[in-house]
mmCIF file with all atom_site columns, C-alpha atoms in Angstrom:
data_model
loop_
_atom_site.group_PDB
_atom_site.id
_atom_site.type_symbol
_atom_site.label_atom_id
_atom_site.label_alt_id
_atom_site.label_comp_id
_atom_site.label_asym_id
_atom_site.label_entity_id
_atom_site.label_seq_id
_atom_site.pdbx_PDB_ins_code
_atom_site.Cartn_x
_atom_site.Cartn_y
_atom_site.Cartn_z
_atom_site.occupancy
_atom_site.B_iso_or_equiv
_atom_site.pdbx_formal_charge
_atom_site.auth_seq_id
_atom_site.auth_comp_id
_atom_site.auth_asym_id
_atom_site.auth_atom_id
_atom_site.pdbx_PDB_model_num
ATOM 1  C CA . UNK A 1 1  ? 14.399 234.673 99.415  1.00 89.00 ? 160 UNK A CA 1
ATOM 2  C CA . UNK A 1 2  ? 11.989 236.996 100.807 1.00 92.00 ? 161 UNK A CA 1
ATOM 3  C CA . UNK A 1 3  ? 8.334  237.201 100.857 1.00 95.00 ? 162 UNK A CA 1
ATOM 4  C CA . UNK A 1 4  ? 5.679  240.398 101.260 1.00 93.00 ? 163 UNK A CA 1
ATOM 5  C CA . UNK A 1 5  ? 2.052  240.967 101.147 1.00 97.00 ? 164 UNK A CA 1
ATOM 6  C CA . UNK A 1 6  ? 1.501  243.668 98.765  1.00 96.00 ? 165 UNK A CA 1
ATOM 7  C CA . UNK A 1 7  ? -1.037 246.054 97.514  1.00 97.00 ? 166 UNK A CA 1
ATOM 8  C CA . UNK A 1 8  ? -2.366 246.167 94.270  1.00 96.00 ? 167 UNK A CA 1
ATOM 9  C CA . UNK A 1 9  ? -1.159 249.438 93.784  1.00 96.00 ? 168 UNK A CA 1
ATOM 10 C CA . UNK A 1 10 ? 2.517  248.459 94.858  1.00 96.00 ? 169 UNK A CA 1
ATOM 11 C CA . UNK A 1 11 ? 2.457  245.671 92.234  1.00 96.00 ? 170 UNK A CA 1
ATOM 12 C CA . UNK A 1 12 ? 1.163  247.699 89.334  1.00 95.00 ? 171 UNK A CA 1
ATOM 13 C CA . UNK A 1 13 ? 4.280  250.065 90.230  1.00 96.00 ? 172 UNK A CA 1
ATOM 14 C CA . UNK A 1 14 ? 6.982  247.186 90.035  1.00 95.00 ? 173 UNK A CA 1
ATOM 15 C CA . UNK A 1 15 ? 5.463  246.038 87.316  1.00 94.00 ? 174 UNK A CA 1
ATOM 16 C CA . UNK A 1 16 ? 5.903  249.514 85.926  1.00 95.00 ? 175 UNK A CA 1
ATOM 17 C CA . UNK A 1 17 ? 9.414  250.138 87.540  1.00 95.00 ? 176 UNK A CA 1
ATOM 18 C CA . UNK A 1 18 ? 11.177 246.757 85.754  1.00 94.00 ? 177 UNK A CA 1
ATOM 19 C CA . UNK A 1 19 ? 11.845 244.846 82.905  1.00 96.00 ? 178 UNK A CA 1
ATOM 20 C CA . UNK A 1 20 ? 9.127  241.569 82.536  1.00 96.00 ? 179 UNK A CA 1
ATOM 21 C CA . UNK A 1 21 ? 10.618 238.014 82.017  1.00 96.00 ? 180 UNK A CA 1
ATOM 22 C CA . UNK A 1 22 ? 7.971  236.368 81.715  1.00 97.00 ? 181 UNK A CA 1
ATOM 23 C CA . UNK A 1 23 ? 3.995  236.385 82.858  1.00 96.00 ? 182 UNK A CA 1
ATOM 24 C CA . UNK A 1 24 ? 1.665  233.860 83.027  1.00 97.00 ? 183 UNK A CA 1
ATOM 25 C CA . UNK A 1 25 ? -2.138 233.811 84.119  1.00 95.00 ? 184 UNK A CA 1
ATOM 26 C CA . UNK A 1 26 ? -4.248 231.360 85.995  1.00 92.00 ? 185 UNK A CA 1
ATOM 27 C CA . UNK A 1 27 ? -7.942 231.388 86.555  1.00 92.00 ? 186 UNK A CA 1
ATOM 28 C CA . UNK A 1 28 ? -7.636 232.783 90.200  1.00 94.00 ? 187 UNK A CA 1
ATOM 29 C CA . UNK A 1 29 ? -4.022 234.765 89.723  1.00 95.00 ? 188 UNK A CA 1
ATOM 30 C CA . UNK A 1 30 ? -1.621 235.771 87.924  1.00 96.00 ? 189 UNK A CA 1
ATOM 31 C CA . UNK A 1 31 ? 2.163  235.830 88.169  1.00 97.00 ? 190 UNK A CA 1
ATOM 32 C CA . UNK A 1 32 ? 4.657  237.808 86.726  1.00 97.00 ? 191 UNK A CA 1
ATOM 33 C CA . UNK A 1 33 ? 8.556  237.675 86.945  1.00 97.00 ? 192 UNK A CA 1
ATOM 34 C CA . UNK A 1 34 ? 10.733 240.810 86.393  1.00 96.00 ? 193 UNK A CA 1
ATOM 35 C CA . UNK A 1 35 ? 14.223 242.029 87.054  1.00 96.00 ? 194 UNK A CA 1
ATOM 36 C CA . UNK A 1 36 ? 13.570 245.457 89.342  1.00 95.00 ? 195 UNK A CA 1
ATOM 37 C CA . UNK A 1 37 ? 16.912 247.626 88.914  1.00 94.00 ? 196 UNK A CA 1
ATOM 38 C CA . UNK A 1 38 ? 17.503 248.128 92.643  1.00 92.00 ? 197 UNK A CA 1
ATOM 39 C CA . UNK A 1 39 ? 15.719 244.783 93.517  1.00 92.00 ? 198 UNK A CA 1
ATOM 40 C CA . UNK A 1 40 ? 16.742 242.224 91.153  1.00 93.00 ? 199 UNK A CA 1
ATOM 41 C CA . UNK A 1 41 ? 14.619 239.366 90.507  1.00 96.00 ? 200 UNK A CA 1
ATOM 42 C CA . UNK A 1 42 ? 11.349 239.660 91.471  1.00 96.00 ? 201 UNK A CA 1
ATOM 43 C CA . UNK A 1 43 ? 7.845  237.353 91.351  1.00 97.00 ? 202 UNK A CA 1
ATOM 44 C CA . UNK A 1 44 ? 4.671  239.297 91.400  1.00 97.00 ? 203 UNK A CA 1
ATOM 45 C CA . UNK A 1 45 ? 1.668  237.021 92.569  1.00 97.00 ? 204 UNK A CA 1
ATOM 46 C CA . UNK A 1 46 ? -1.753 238.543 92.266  1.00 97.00 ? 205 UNK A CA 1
ATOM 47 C CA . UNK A 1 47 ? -5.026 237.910 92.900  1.00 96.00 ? 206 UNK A CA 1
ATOM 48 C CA . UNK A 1 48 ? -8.497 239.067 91.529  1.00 94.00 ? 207 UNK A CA 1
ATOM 49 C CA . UNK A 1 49 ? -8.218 242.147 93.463  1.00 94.00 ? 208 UNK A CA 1
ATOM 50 C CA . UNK A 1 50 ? -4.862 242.588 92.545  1.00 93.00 ? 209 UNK A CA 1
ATOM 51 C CA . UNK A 1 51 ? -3.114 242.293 95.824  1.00 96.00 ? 210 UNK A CA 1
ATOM 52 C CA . UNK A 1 52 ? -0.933 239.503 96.333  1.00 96.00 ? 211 UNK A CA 1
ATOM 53 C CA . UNK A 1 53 ? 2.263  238.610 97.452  1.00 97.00 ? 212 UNK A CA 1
ATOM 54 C CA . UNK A 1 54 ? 6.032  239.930 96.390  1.00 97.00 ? 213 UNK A CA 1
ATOM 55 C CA . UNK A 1 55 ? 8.807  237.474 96.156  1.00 96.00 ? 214 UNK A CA 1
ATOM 56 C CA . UNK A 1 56 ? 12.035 238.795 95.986  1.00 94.00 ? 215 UNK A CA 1
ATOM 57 C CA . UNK A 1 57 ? 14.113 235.886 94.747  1.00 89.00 ? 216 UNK A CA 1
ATOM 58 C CA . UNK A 1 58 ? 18.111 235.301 94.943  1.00 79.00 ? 217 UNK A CA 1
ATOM 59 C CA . UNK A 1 59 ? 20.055 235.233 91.730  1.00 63.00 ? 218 UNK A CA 1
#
């Protein structure tokens, strides 16, 4: 498992560049899970600004 500080801008463009399992939001974030074709599995954590952290999970 890996994690990265990201941009809003990069997570708007994985969200864009996979398929979404499943995304839920909270009052201070929101969190979305996706399979990325090159990837895999990733969670998307955002904040209010929209920049957040990247988790690129195992399978």
């Amino acid at each position: 498992m890996h994690l990265f500080d990201a941009e809003a801008s990069l997570i708007e463009d994985l969200k864009g560049e996979g398929e979404l399992v499943a995304e839920r939001q909270g009052e201070d974030f929101s969190v979305c899970v996706l399979r990325h074709p090159t990837l895999g599995k990733l969670v998307l954590v955002a904040g209010p600004s929209g920049a957040g952290v990247v988790v690129e999970a195992d399978e």
